[in-house]
CHARMM-style PDB file with segment names, atoms N, HN, CA, C and O in Angstrom:
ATOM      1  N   UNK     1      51.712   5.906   2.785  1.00  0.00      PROA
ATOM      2  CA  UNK     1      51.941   5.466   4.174  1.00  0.00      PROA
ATOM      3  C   UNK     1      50.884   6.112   5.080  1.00  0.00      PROA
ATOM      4  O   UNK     1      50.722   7.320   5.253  1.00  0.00      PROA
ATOM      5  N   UNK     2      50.186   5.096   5.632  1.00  0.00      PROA
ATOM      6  HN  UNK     2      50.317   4.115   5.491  1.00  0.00      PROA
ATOM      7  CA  UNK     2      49.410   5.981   6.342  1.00  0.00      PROA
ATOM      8  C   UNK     2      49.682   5.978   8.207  1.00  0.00      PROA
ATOM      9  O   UNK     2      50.506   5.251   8.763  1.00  0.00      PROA
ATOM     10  N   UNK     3      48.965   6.756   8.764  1.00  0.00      PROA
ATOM     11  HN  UNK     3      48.296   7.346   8.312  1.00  0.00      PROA
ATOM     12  CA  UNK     3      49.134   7.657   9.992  1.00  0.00      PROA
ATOM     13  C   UNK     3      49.664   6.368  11.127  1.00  0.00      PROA
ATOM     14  O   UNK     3      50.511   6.528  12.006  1.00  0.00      PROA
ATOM     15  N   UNK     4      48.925   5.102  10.837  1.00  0.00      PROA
ATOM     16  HN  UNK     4      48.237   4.972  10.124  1.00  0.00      PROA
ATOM     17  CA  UNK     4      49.644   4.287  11.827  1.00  0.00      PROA
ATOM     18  C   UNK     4      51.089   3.832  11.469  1.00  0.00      PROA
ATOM     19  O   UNK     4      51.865   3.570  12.388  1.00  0.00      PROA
ATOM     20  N   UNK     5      51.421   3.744  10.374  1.00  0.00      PROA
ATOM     21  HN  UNK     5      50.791   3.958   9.628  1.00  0.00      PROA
ATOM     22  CA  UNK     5      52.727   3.703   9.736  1.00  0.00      PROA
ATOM     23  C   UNK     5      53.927   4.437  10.076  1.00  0.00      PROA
ATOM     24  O   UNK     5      55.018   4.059  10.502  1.00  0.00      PROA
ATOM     25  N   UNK     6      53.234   6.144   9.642  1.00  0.00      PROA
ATOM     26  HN  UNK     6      52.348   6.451   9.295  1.00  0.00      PROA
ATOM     27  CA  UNK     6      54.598   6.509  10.482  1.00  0.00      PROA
ATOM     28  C   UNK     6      54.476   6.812  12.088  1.00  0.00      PROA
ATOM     29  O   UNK     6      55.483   7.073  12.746  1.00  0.00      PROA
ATOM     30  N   UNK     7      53.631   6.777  12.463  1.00  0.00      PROA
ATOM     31  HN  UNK     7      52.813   6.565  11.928  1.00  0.00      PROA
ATOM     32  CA  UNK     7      53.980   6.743  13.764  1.00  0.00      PROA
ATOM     33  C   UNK     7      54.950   5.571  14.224  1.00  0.00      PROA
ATOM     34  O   UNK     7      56.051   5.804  14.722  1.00  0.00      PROA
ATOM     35  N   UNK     8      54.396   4.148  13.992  1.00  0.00      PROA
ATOM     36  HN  UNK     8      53.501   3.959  13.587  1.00  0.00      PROA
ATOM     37  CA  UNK     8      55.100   3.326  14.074  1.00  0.00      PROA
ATOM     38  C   UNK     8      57.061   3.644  13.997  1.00  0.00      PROA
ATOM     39  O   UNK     8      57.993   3.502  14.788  1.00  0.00      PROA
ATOM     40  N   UNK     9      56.893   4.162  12.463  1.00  0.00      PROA
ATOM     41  HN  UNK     9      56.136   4.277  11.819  1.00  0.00      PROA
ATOM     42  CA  UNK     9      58.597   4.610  11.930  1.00  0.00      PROA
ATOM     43  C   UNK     9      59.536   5.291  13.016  1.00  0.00      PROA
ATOM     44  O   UNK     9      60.747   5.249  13.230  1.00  0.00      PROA
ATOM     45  N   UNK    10      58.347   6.005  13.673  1.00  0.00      PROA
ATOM     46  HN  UNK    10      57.363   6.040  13.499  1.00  0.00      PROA
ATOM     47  CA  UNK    10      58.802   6.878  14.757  1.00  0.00      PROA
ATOM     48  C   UNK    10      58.942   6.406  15.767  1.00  0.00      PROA
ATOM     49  O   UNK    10      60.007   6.725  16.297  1.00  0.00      PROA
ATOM     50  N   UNK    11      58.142   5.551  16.491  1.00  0.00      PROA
ATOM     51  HN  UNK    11      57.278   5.292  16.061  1.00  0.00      PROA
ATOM     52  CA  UNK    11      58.689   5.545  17.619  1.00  0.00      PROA
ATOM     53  C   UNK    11      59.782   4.227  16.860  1.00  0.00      PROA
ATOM     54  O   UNK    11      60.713   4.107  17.657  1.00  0.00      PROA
ATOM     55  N   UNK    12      59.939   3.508  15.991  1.00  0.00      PROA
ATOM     56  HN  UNK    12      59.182   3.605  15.344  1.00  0.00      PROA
ATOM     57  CA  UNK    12      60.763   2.651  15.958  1.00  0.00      PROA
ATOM     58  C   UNK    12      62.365   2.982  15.804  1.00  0.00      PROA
ATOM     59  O   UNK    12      63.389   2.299  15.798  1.00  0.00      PROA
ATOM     60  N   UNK    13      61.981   4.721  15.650  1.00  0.00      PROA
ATOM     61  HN  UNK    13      61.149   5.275  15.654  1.00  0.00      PROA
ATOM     62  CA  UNK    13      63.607   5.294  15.564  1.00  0.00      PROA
ATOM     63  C   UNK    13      63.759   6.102  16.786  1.00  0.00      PROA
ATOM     64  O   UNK    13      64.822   6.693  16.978  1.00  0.00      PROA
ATOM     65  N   UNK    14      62.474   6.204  17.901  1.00  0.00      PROA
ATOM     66  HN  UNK    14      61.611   5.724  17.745  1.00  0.00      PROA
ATOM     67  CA  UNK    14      62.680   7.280  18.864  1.00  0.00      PROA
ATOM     68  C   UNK    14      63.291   5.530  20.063  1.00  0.00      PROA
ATOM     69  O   UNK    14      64.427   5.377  20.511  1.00  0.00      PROA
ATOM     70  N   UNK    15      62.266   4.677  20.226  1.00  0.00      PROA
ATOM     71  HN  UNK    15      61.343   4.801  19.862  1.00  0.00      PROA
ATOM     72  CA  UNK    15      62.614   3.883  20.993  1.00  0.00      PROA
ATOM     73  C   UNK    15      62.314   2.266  20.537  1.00  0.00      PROA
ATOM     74  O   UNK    15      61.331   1.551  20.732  1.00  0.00      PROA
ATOM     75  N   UNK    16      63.467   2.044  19.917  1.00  0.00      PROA
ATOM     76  HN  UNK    16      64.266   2.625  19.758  1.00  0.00      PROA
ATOM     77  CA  UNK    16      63.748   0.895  19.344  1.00  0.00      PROA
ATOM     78  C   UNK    16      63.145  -0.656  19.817  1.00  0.00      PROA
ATOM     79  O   UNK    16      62.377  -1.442  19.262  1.00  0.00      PROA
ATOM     80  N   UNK    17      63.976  -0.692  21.281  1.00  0.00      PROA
ATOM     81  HN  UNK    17      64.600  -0.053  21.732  1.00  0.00      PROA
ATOM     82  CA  UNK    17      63.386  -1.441  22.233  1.00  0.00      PROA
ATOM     83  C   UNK    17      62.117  -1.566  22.307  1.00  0.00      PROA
ATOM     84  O   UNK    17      61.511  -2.607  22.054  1.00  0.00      PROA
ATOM     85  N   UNK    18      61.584  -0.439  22.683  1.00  0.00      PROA
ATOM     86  HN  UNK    18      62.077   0.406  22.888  1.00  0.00      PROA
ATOM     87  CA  UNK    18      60.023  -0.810  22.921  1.00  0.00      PROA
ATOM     88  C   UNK    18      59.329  -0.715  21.581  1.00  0.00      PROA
ATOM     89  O   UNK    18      58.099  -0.766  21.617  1.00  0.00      PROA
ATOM     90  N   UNK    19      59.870  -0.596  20.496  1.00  0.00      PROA
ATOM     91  HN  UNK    19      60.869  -0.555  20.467  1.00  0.00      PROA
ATOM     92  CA  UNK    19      59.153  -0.721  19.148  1.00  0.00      PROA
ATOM     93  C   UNK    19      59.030  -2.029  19.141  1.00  0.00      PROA
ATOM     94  O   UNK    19      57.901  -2.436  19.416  1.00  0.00      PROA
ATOM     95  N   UNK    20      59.991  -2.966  18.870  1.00  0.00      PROA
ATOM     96  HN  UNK    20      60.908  -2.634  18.647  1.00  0.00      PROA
ATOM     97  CA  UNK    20      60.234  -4.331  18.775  1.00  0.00      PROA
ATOM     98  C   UNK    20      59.565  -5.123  19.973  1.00  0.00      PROA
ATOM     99  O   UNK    20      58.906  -6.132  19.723  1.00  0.00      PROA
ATOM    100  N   UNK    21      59.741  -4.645  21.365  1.00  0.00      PROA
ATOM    101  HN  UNK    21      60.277  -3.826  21.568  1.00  0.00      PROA
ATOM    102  CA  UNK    21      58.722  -5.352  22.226  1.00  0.00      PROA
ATOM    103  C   UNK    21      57.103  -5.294  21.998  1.00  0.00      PROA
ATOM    104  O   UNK    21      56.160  -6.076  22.117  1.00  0.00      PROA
ATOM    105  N   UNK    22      57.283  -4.065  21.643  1.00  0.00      PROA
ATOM    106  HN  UNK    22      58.049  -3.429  21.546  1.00  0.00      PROA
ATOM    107  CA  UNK    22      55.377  -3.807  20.646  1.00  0.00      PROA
ATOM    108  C   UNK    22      55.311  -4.889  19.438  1.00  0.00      PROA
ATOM    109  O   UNK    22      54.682  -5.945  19.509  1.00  0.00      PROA
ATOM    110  N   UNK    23      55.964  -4.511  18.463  1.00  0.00      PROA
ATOM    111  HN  UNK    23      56.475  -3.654  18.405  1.00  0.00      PROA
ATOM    112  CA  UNK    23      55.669  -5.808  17.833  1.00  0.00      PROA
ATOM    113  C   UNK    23      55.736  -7.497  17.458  1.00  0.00      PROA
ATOM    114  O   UNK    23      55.395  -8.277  16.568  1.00  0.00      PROA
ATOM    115  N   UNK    24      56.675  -7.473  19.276  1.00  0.00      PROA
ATOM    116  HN  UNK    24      56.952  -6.839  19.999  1.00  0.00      PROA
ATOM    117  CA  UNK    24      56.598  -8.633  19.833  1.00  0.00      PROA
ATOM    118  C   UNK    24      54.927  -9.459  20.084  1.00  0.00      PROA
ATOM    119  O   UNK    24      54.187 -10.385  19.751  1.00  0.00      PROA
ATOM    120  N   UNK    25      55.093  -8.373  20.859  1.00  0.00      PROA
ATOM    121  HN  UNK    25      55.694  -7.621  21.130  1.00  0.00      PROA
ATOM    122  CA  UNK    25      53.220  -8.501  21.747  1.00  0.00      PROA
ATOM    123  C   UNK    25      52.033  -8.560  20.504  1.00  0.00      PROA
ATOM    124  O   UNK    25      50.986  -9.145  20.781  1.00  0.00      PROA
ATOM    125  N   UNK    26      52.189  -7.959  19.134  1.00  0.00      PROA
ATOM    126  HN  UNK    26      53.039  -7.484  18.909  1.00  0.00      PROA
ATOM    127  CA  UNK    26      51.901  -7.424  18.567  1.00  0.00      PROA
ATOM    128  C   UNK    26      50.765  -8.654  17.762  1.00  0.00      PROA
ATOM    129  O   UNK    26      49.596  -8.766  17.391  1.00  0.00      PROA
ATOM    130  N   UNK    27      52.480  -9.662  17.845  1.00  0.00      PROA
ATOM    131  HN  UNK    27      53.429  -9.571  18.147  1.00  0.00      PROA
ATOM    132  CA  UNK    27      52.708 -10.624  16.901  1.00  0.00      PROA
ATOM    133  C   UNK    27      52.123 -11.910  17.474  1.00  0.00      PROA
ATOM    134  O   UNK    27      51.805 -12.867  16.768  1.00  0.00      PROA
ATOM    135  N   UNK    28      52.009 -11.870  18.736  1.00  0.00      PROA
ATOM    136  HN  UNK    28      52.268 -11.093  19.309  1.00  0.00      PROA
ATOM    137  CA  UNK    28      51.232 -13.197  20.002  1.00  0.00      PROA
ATOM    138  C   UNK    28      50.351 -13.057  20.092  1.00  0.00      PROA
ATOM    139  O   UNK    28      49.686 -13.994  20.533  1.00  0.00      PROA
ATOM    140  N   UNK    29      49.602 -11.651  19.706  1.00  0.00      PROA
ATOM    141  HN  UNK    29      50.142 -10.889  19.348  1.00  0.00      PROA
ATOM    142  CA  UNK    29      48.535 -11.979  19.794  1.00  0.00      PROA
ATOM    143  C   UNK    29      47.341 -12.272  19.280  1.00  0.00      PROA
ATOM    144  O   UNK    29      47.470 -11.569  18.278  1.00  0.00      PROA
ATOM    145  N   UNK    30      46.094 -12.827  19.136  1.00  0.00      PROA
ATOM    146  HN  UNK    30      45.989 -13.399  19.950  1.00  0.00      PROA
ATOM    147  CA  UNK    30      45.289 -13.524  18.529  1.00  0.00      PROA
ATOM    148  C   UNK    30      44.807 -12.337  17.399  1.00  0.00      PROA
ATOM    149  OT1 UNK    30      43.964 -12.605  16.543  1.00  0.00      PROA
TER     150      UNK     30
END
């Protein structure tokens, strides 16, 4: 796992919401 990974893990367990709105945006864009 690398360094963008768990960060990701992290904030996806520190702030859920804005994990998922990140990979909302994440996902729209080009």
């Amino acid at each position: 796992m690398n360094d963008a990974e768990n960060l990701a893990k992290l904030l996806g367990h520190l702030k859920p919401e804005l994990f998922r709105a990140f990979m909302a945006e994440d996902e729209i864009a080009p």
